[in-house]
C-alpha atoms as a printed R data frame, in Angstrom:
    type eleno elety resid chain resno      x       y      z
1   ATOM     1    CA   UNK     A     1 13.792   5.615 28.056
2   ATOM     2    CA   UNK     A     2 14.814   9.219 27.802
3   ATOM     3    CA   UNK     A     3 17.209   8.707 24.939
4   ATOM     4    CA   UNK     A     4 14.295   7.779 22.640
5   ATOM     5    CA   UNK     A     5 12.656  11.183 23.013
6   ATOM     6    CA   UNK     A     6 14.631  13.169 20.489
7   ATOM     7    CA   UNK     A     7 14.186  14.573 16.978
8   ATOM     8    CA   UNK     A     8 10.891  12.839 16.209
9   ATOM     9    CA   UNK     A     9  8.870  13.144 13.023
10  ATOM    10    CA   UNK     A    10  6.478  10.683 11.396
11  ATOM    11    CA   UNK     A    11  7.809   8.735  8.436
12  ATOM    12    CA   UNK     A    12  6.484  10.607  5.418
13  ATOM    13    CA   UNK     A    13  6.086  14.372  5.428
14  ATOM    14    CA   UNK     A    14  4.439  15.343  2.183
15  ATOM    15    CA   UNK     A    15  5.317  18.612  0.535
16  ATOM    16    CA   UNK     A    16  4.592  19.245 -3.117
17  ATOM    17    CA   UNK     A    17  4.063  15.538 -3.694
18  ATOM    18    CA   UNK     A    18  7.497  14.636 -2.342
19  ATOM    19    CA   UNK     A    19  8.313  12.554  0.719
20  ATOM    20    CA   UNK     A    20 10.992  13.805  3.062
21  ATOM    21    CA   UNK     A    21 12.342  12.886  6.492
22  ATOM    22    CA   UNK     A    22 13.176  15.718  8.811
23  ATOM    23    CA   UNK     A    23 16.278  15.330 10.982
24  ATOM    24    CA   UNK     A    24 16.796  11.800 12.350
25  ATOM    25    CA   UNK     A    25 13.565  11.473 14.289
26  ATOM    26    CA   UNK     A    26 11.272   8.497 14.690
27  ATOM    27    CA   UNK     A    27  9.083   7.890 11.663
28  ATOM    28    CA   UNK     A    28  6.041   5.793 10.805
29  ATOM    29    CA   UNK     A    29  5.664   2.902  8.372
30  ATOM    30    CA   UNK     A    30  2.567   4.127  6.561
31  ATOM    31    CA   UNK     A    31  1.310   5.533  3.312
32  ATOM    32    CA   UNK     A    32  0.984   9.352  3.467
33  ATOM    33    CA   UNK     A    33 -2.506  10.536  4.420
34  ATOM    34    CA   UNK     A    34 -2.780  13.750  2.401
35  ATOM    35    CA   UNK     A    35 -6.277  14.526  3.628
36  ATOM    36    CA   UNK     A    36 -5.317  14.895  7.277
37  ATOM    37    CA   UNK     A    37 -1.588  15.350  7.564
38  ATOM    38    CA   UNK     A    38  0.445  18.545  7.208
39  ATOM    39    CA   UNK     A    39 10.450  -0.838 32.664
40  ATOM    40    CA   UNK     A    40 10.588  -4.090 32.833
41  ATOM    41    CA   UNK     A    41 11.509  -3.880 36.514
42  ATOM    42    CA   UNK     A    42  9.402  -4.892 39.520
43  ATOM    43    CA   UNK     A    43  9.859  -3.509 43.011
44  ATOM    44    CA   UNK     A    44 10.919  -5.884 45.734
45  ATOM    45    CA   UNK     A    45  8.247  -6.322 48.343
46  ATOM    46    CA   UNK     A    46  9.025  -5.764 52.000
47  ATOM    47    CA   UNK     A    47 10.511  -8.800 53.733
48  ATOM    48    CA   UNK     A    48 10.649 -10.660 50.432
49  ATOM    49    CA   UNK     A    49 13.728 -12.912 50.330
50  ATOM    50    CA   UNK     A    50 16.433 -12.259 47.776
51  ATOM    51    CA   UNK     A    51 15.961 -14.379 44.668
52  ATOM    52    CA   UNK     A    52 18.838 -15.901 42.804
53  ATOM    53    CA   UNK     A    53 18.880 -17.236 39.288
54  ATOM    54    CA   UNK     A    54 18.666 -20.791 40.628
55  ATOM    55    CA   UNK     A    55 15.401 -19.992 42.419
56  ATOM    56    CA   UNK     A    56 13.512 -19.429 39.168
57  ATOM    57    CA   UNK     A    57 11.115 -22.297 38.482
58  ATOM    58    CA   UNK     A    58  8.549 -23.033 35.817
59  ATOM    59    CA   UNK     A    59  5.809 -25.630 35.671
60  ATOM    60    CA   UNK     A    60  6.543 -28.054 32.863
61  ATOM    61    CA   UNK     A    61  3.589 -29.809 31.277
62  ATOM    62    CA   UNK     A    62  4.936 -31.604 28.181
63  ATOM    63    CA   UNK     A    63  1.570 -32.416 26.607
64  ATOM    64    CA   UNK     A    64  0.794 -28.696 26.435
65  ATOM    65    CA   UNK     A    65  4.119 -27.709 24.876
66  ATOM    66    CA   UNK     A    66  5.250 -27.797 21.274
67  ATOM    67    CA   UNK     A    67  7.889 -30.451 20.707
68  ATOM    68    CA   UNK     A    68 11.246 -28.869 19.946
69  ATOM    69    CA   UNK     A    69 13.192 -32.156 19.739
70  ATOM    70    CA   UNK     A    70 13.757 -31.951 15.997
71  ATOM    71    CA   UNK     A    71 17.034 -31.763 14.121
72  ATOM    72    CA   UNK     A    72 16.622 -27.998 13.626
73  ATOM    73    CA   UNK     A    73 14.750 -25.143 15.275
74  ATOM    74    CA   UNK     A    74 13.625 -24.082 11.819
75  ATOM    75    CA   UNK     A    75 13.900 -21.422  9.141
76  ATOM    76    CA   UNK     A    76 13.518 -17.705  9.761
77  ATOM    77    CA   UNK     A    77 12.881 -15.550  6.709
78  ATOM    78    CA   UNK     A    78 13.334 -11.781  7.017
79  ATOM    79    CA   UNK     A    79 11.963  -9.589  4.212
80  ATOM    80    CA   UNK     A    80 13.469  -6.134  4.609
81  ATOM    81    CA   UNK     A    81 11.920  -3.518  2.308
82  ATOM    82    CA   UNK     A    82 13.703  -0.170  2.451
83  ATOM    83    CA   UNK     A    83 13.396   1.475 -0.979
84  ATOM    84    CA   UNK     A    84 10.126   1.902 -2.864
85  ATOM    85    CA   UNK     A    85  9.109   2.808 -6.396
86  ATOM    86    CA   UNK     A    86  8.180   6.458 -6.866
87  ATOM    87    CA   UNK     A    87  4.609   5.680 -7.885
88  ATOM    88    CA   UNK     A    88  3.900   4.145 -4.457
89  ATOM    89    CA   UNK     A    89  4.394   7.526 -2.755
90  ATOM    90    CA   UNK     A    90  6.359   5.782 -0.012
91  ATOM    91    CA   UNK     A    91  9.499   7.138  1.614
92  ATOM    92    CA   UNK     A    92 12.752   5.279  2.127
93  ATOM    93    CA   UNK     A    93 12.594   3.384  5.414
94  ATOM    94    CA   UNK     A    94 15.836   4.564  6.990
95  ATOM    95    CA   UNK     A    95 16.680   2.480 10.054
96  ATOM    96    CA   UNK     A    96 15.232  -0.760  8.702
97  ATOM    97    CA   UNK     A    97 18.697  -2.206  7.979
98  ATOM    98    CA   UNK     A    98 19.465  -1.813 11.689
99  ATOM    99    CA   UNK     A    99 16.266  -3.750 12.444
100 ATOM   100    CA   UNK     A   100 17.161  -6.507  9.968
101 ATOM   101    CA   UNK     A   101 20.683  -6.870 11.355
102 ATOM   102    CA   UNK     A   102 19.507  -6.998 14.969
103 ATOM   103    CA   UNK     A   103 16.816  -9.548 14.121
104 ATOM   104    CA   UNK     A   104 19.274 -11.691 12.153
105 ATOM   105    CA   UNK     A   105 21.623 -11.944 15.136
106 ATOM   106    CA   UNK     A   106 18.773 -12.439 17.607
107 ATOM   107    CA   UNK     A   107 17.025 -15.301 15.797
108 ATOM   108    CA   UNK     A   108 20.374 -16.869 14.889
109 ATOM   109    CA   UNK     A   109 21.187 -17.040 18.611
110 ATOM   110    CA   UNK     A   110 17.887 -18.878 19.178
111 ATOM   111    CA   UNK     A   111 19.006 -21.557 16.730
112 ATOM   112    CA   UNK     A   112 17.093 -20.505 13.611
113 ATOM   113    CA   UNK     A   113 18.522 -20.759 10.108
114 ATOM   114    CA   UNK     A   114 18.083 -17.077  9.178
115 ATOM   115    CA   UNK     A   115 18.032 -15.517  5.702
116 ATOM   116    CA   UNK     A   116 17.499 -11.811  4.943
117 ATOM   117    CA   UNK     A   117 15.958 -10.714  1.638
118 ATOM   118    CA   UNK     A   118 16.132  -7.019  0.752
119 ATOM   119    CA   UNK     A   119 13.790  -4.869 -1.343
120 ATOM   120    CA   UNK     A   120 11.333  -7.373 -2.789
121 ATOM   121    CA   UNK     A   121  8.276  -6.430 -4.823
122 ATOM   122    CA   UNK     A   122  4.893  -8.046 -4.227
123 ATOM   123    CA   UNK     A   123  5.350 -10.860 -6.721
124 ATOM   124    CA   UNK     A   124  8.831 -11.626 -5.422
125 ATOM   125    CA   UNK     A   125  7.605 -11.748 -1.812
126 ATOM   126    CA   UNK     A   126  4.827 -14.172 -2.678
127 ATOM   127    CA   UNK     A   127  7.079 -16.367 -4.831
128 ATOM   128    CA   UNK     A   128  9.770 -16.395 -2.160
129 ATOM   129    CA   UNK     A   129  7.432 -17.500  0.628
130 ATOM   130    CA   UNK     A   130  5.650 -19.941 -1.654
131 ATOM   131    CA   UNK     A   131  8.988 -21.636 -2.333
132 ATOM   132    CA   UNK     A   132  9.755 -21.738  1.407
133 ATOM   133    CA   UNK     A   133  6.315 -23.227  2.155
134 ATOM   134    CA   UNK     A   134  6.907 -25.962 -0.423
135 ATOM   135    CA   UNK     A   135 10.202 -27.004  1.180
136 ATOM   136    CA   UNK     A   136 10.391 -30.006  3.486
137 ATOM   137    CA   UNK     A   137 10.236 -28.811  7.108
138 ATOM   138    CA   UNK     A   138  9.911 -32.303  8.574
139 ATOM   139    CA   UNK     A   139 13.143 -31.929 10.552
140 ATOM   140    CA   UNK     A   140 12.208 -28.432 11.826
141 ATOM   141    CA   UNK     A   141 10.410 -27.571 15.053
142 ATOM   142    CA   UNK     A   142  8.823 -24.339 13.781
143 ATOM   143    CA   UNK     A   143  8.964 -21.537 11.213
144 ATOM   144    CA   UNK     A   144  9.369 -17.763 11.565
145 ATOM   145    CA   UNK     A   145  8.809 -14.955  9.079
146 ATOM   146    CA   UNK     A   146  9.556 -11.283  9.704
147 ATOM   147    CA   UNK     A   147  8.152  -8.552  7.457
148 ATOM   148    CA   UNK     A   148  9.727  -5.086  7.649
149 ATOM   149    CA   UNK     A   149  7.975  -2.601  5.409
150 ATOM   150    CA   UNK     A   150  5.354   0.101  5.016
151 ATOM   151    CA   UNK     A   151  1.793  -1.026  5.603
152 ATOM   152    CA   UNK     A   152 -1.899  -0.342  5.965
153 ATOM   153    CA   UNK     A   153 -4.523  -2.367  7.799
154 ATOM   154    CA   UNK     A   154 -4.364  -5.903  6.423
155 ATOM   155    CA   UNK     A   155 -1.704  -4.974  3.870
156 ATOM   156    CA   UNK     A   156  2.065  -4.981  3.568
157 ATOM   157    CA   UNK     A   157  4.061  -3.098  0.933
158 ATOM   158    CA   UNK     A   158  6.367  -4.627 -1.597
159 ATOM   159    CA   UNK     A   159  8.688  -2.187 -3.322
160 ATOM   160    CA   UNK     A   160  6.075  -1.695 -6.064
161 ATOM   161    CA   UNK     A   161  2.861  -1.461 -4.039
162 ATOM   162    CA   UNK     A   162  0.647  -3.060 -1.410
163 ATOM   163    CA   UNK     A   163 -0.596  -6.618 -1.094
164 ATOM   164    CA   UNK     A   164 -2.711  -8.499  1.416
165 ATOM   165    CA   UNK     A   165 -0.737  -9.945  4.328
166 ATOM   166    CA   UNK     A   166 -3.061 -12.945  4.229
167 ATOM   167    CA   UNK     A   167 -1.900 -13.844  0.727
168 ATOM   168    CA   UNK     A   168  1.527 -14.513  2.267
169 ATOM   169    CA   UNK     A   169  0.531 -16.169  5.526
170 ATOM   170    CA   UNK     A   170 -2.014 -18.569  3.990
171 ATOM   171    CA   UNK     A   171  0.825 -20.227  2.069
172 ATOM   172    CA   UNK     A   172  1.709 -21.928  5.369
173 ATOM   173    CA   UNK     A   173 -1.777 -23.191  6.259
174 ATOM   174    CA   UNK     A   174 -2.051 -26.811  7.285
175 ATOM   175    CA   UNK     A   175 -3.624 -27.827  3.988
176 ATOM   176    CA   UNK     A   176 -0.870 -26.132  1.954
177 ATOM   177    CA   UNK     A   177  2.308 -26.755  3.954
178 ATOM   178    CA   UNK     A   178  1.997 -30.317  5.245
179 ATOM   179    CA   UNK     A   179  5.472 -30.518  6.806
180 ATOM   180    CA   UNK     A   180  4.590 -27.707  9.242
181 ATOM   181    CA   UNK     A   181  1.241 -29.148 10.342
182 ATOM   182    CA   UNK     A   182  0.968 -29.021 14.131
183 ATOM   183    CA   UNK     A   183  4.078 -26.820 14.373
184 ATOM   184    CA   UNK     A   184  4.188 -23.132 15.328
185 ATOM   185    CA   UNK     A   185  4.306 -20.650 12.458
186 ATOM   186    CA   UNK     A   186  5.371 -17.214 13.712
187 ATOM   187    CA   UNK     A   187  4.935 -13.935 11.830
188 ATOM   188    CA   UNK     A   188  6.429 -10.691 13.137
189 ATOM   189    CA   UNK     A   189  5.196  -7.636 11.228
190 ATOM   190    CA   UNK     A   190  6.802  -4.212 11.541
191 ATOM   191    CA   UNK     A   191  4.517  -1.922  9.555
192 ATOM   192    CA   UNK     A   192  1.783   0.645 10.053
193 ATOM   193    CA   UNK     A   193 -1.834  -0.504 10.171
194 ATOM   194    CA   UNK     A   194 -3.510   2.854  9.587
195 ATOM   195    CA   UNK     A   195 -2.971   6.588 10.017
196 ATOM   196    CA   UNK     A   196 -4.116   7.228 13.591
197 ATOM   197    CA   UNK     A   197 -1.797   8.503 16.316
198 ATOM   198    CA   UNK     A   198 -1.949   7.124 19.856
199 ATOM   199    CA   UNK     A   199 -1.971  10.207 22.093
200 ATOM   200    CA   UNK     A   200 -1.421   8.170 25.243
201 ATOM   201    CA   UNK     A   201 -3.075   8.793 28.607
202 ATOM   202    CA   UNK     A   202 -1.652   9.788 31.970
203 ATOM   203    CA   UNK     A   203 -1.825   7.122 34.673
204 ATOM   204    CA   UNK     A   204 -1.266   7.187 38.413
205 ATOM   205    CA   UNK     A   205 -0.168   3.560 38.571
206 ATOM   206    CA   UNK     A   206  3.546   2.799 38.522
207 ATOM   207    CA   UNK     A   207  5.415   0.573 36.076
208 ATOM   208    CA   UNK     A   208  4.194  -1.917 36.957
209 ATOM   209    CA   UNK     A   209  7.457 -35.883 31.873
210 ATOM   210    CA   UNK     A   210  7.095 -37.590 28.667
211 ATOM   211    CA   UNK     A   211  3.959 -36.732 26.754
212 ATOM   212    CA   UNK     A   212  2.711 -40.336 26.911
213 ATOM   213    CA   UNK     A   213  2.305 -40.419 23.139
214 ATOM   214    CA   UNK     A   214  2.350 -43.885 21.593
215 ATOM   215    CA   UNK     A   215  1.941 -45.346 18.148
216 ATOM   216    CA   UNK     A   216 -1.512 -46.465 19.260
217 ATOM   217    CA   UNK     A   217 -2.811 -42.894 19.594
218 ATOM   218    CA   UNK     A   218 -5.677 -42.259 17.153
219 ATOM   219    CA   UNK     A   219 -5.230 -39.707 14.385
220 ATOM   220    CA   UNK     A   220 -7.284 -36.543 14.594
221 ATOM   221    CA   UNK     A   221 -7.989 -33.418 12.583
222 ATOM   222    CA   UNK     A   222 -6.776 -29.922 13.436
223 ATOM   223    CA   UNK     A   223 -7.939 -26.635 11.876
224 ATOM   224    CA   UNK     A   224 -5.904 -25.477  8.871
225 ATOM   225    CA   UNK     A   225 -5.552 -22.045 10.535
226 ATOM   226    CA   UNK     A   226 -4.182 -23.522 13.782
227 ATOM   227    CA   UNK     A   227 -0.690 -22.948 15.169
228 ATOM   228    CA   UNK     A   228 -0.174 -19.448 13.761
229 ATOM   229    CA   UNK     A   229  0.999 -16.457 15.768
230 ATOM   230    CA   UNK     A   230  1.015 -12.884 14.471
231 ATOM   231    CA   UNK     A   231  2.989 -10.267 16.381
232 ATOM   232    CA   UNK     A   232  2.178  -6.836 14.941
233 ATOM   233    CA   UNK     A   233  4.168  -3.734 15.832
234 ATOM   234    CA   UNK     A   234  0.947  -1.814 16.457
235 ATOM   235    CA   UNK     A   235 -2.816  -2.263 16.824
236 ATOM   236    CA   UNK     A   236 -5.243  -1.950 13.877
237 ATOM   237    CA   UNK     A   237 -5.689   1.596 12.588
238 ATOM   238    CA   UNK     A   238 -2.506   3.091 14.017
239 ATOM   239    CA   UNK     A   239  0.905   4.282 12.917
240 ATOM   240    CA   UNK     A   240  4.035   2.348 13.842
241 ATOM   241    CA   UNK     A   241  7.132   4.334 14.794
242 ATOM   242    CA   UNK     A   242 10.683   3.838 13.537
243 ATOM   243    CA   UNK     A   243 13.853   5.740 14.390
244 ATOM   244    CA   UNK     A   244 16.255   6.150 11.424
245 ATOM   245    CA   UNK     A   245 19.238   5.731 13.729
246 ATOM   246    CA   UNK     A   246 18.115   3.069 16.224
247 ATOM   247    CA   UNK     A   247 15.475   1.185 14.282
248 ATOM   248    CA   UNK     A   248 11.789   0.637 15.016
249 ATOM   249    CA   UNK     A   249 10.430   0.719 18.565
250 ATOM   250    CA   UNK     A   250  8.888  -2.737 18.201
251 ATOM   251    CA   UNK     A   251 12.028  -4.423 16.868
252 ATOM   252    CA   UNK     A   252 14.240  -2.734 19.472
253 ATOM   253    CA   UNK     A   253 12.011  -4.112 22.223
254 ATOM   254    CA   UNK     A   254 11.592  -7.544 20.624
255 ATOM   255    CA   UNK     A   255 15.345  -8.058 20.234
256 ATOM   256    CA   UNK     A   256 16.011  -6.785 23.749
257 ATOM   257    CA   UNK     A   257 13.556  -9.219 25.362
258 ATOM   258    CA   UNK     A   258 14.514 -12.175 23.155
259 ATOM   259    CA   UNK     A   259 18.209 -11.634 23.883
260 ATOM   260    CA   UNK     A   260 17.620 -11.693 27.638
261 ATOM   261    CA   UNK     A   261 14.730 -14.140 27.996
262 ATOM   262    CA   UNK     A   262 14.404 -15.940 24.645
263 ATOM   263    CA   UNK     A   263 15.456 -19.321 26.001
264 ATOM   264    CA   UNK     A   264 13.705 -18.990 29.366
265 ATOM   265    CA   UNK     A   265 10.194 -17.646 28.830
266 ATOM   266    CA   UNK     A   266  7.228 -18.893 26.827
267 ATOM   267    CA   UNK     A   267  6.500 -16.941 23.626
268 ATOM   268    CA   UNK     A   268  3.410 -15.169 25.010
269 ATOM   269    CA   UNK     A   269  5.366 -14.116 28.103
270 ATOM   270    CA   UNK     A   270  8.083 -12.777 25.806
271 ATOM   271    CA   UNK     A   271  5.633 -10.794 23.699
272 ATOM   272    CA   UNK     A   272  3.827  -9.453 26.768
273 ATOM   273    CA   UNK     A   273  7.144  -8.042 27.955
274 ATOM   274    CA   UNK     A   274  7.689  -6.562 24.506
275 ATOM   275    CA   UNK     A   275  4.281  -4.879 24.773
276 ATOM   276    CA   UNK     A   276  5.251  -3.496 28.167
277 ATOM   277    CA   UNK     A   277  8.580  -2.158 26.944
278 ATOM   278    CA   UNK     A   278  7.121  -0.411 23.876
279 ATOM   279    CA   UNK     A   279  4.226   1.019 25.907
280 ATOM   280    CA   UNK     A   280  6.338   2.408 28.731
281 ATOM   281    CA   UNK     A   281  9.832   3.081 27.354
282 ATOM   282    CA   UNK     A   282  9.062   4.884 24.105
283 ATOM   283    CA   UNK     A   283  7.423   8.221 23.300
284 ATOM   284    CA   UNK     A   284  7.805  10.457 20.274
285 ATOM   285    CA   UNK     A   285  9.167  13.968 20.404
286 ATOM   286    CA   UNK     A   286  9.094  16.518 17.601
287 ATOM   287    CA   UNK     A   287  9.319  20.254 17.054
288 ATOM   288    CA   UNK     A   288  5.969  19.829 15.314
289 ATOM   289    CA   UNK     A   289  3.374  19.294 18.096
290 ATOM   290    CA   UNK     A   290  1.231  17.200 15.760
291 ATOM   291    CA   UNK     A   291  3.840  14.463 15.867
292 ATOM   292    CA   UNK     A   292  5.090  14.867 19.423
293 ATOM   293    CA   UNK     A   293  4.345  12.858 22.586
294 ATOM   294    CA   UNK     A   294  2.801   9.923 20.710
295 ATOM   295    CA   UNK     A   295  2.716   6.358 22.012
296 ATOM   296    CA   UNK     A   296  2.486   2.864 20.529
297 ATOM   297    CA   UNK     A   297  1.316  -0.560 21.664
298 ATOM   298    CA   UNK     A   298  2.065  -3.801 19.763
299 ATOM   299    CA   UNK     A   299 -0.630  -6.386 19.133
300 ATOM   300    CA   UNK     A   300 -0.431 -10.184 19.399
301 ATOM   301    CA   UNK     A   301 -2.907 -12.472 17.640
302 ATOM   302    CA   UNK     A   302 -2.402 -16.115 18.566
303 ATOM   303    CA   UNK     A   303 -3.843 -19.320 17.175
304 ATOM   304    CA   UNK     A   304 -1.171 -21.378 18.898
305 ATOM   305    CA   UNK     A   305 -2.511 -24.540 20.504
306 ATOM   306    CA   UNK     A   306  0.387 -25.198 22.862
307 ATOM   307    CA   UNK     A   307  3.079 -23.325 24.766
308 ATOM   308    CA   UNK     A   308  6.246 -22.484 22.841
309 ATOM   309    CA   UNK     A   309  9.693 -22.465 24.436
310 ATOM   310    CA   UNK     A   310 12.672 -22.023 22.120
């Protein structure tokens, strides 16, 4: 994706204690580290018959799929943190409004009831999600939460500082949010998880029935941590890149794949394609060689117990 390789700098460039963004390059969602810092296409095989849209098939096994036959798909909460208190040392996240707008339209098209909340501090984020977790989701098939902010490993930033991501996600555990028990709870997190750069590596390889449930079924226990999925923009320890004009690499790819395949593919297939797009279509460029030619790979952590089709 050649158009991505222009005017790149990491998010916070520290000079005299001040954060600044140079030009309109891609930036990272991380706290400044002052100690160290100054295609989704496959080739057609020979003799392979032309495929049409009607020739696409998938194996349907209802007992291994989440039930989506509820009144609503569910709620999608987007927390979009752009501006931060001076004492945090965090720069303004230019480009995040583009991410929030794209995600709003994307999840709305999938049937979610989407709400965007801008610039929330730590207490407000926790209170907001606590209130959502206490709502009745009995008529919803699933729940989605998207966090757009600065971050460190295991932490997400409110406008006033950092807090543990787990303090937000545990609000939806099976023992705390009963109306979402057995339903998928999806968290998409656009934020840095450290201060390492991925230099990339050259490669020679090219781009590569009814469920039979009855009222007589016995009740059974499931783990309180079951049915969660976490889709992180990057792997532990690494920066996550964001372009002030086009938005973050991860969100660009996620919206692109969801728009084209959101109602056809299973969620893990969707996120695998997102991984592929971020890994192959994006690369940083900067006049400063320290920040140029960097790569990124998203990370999916799944505790889902069934397949999820929207």
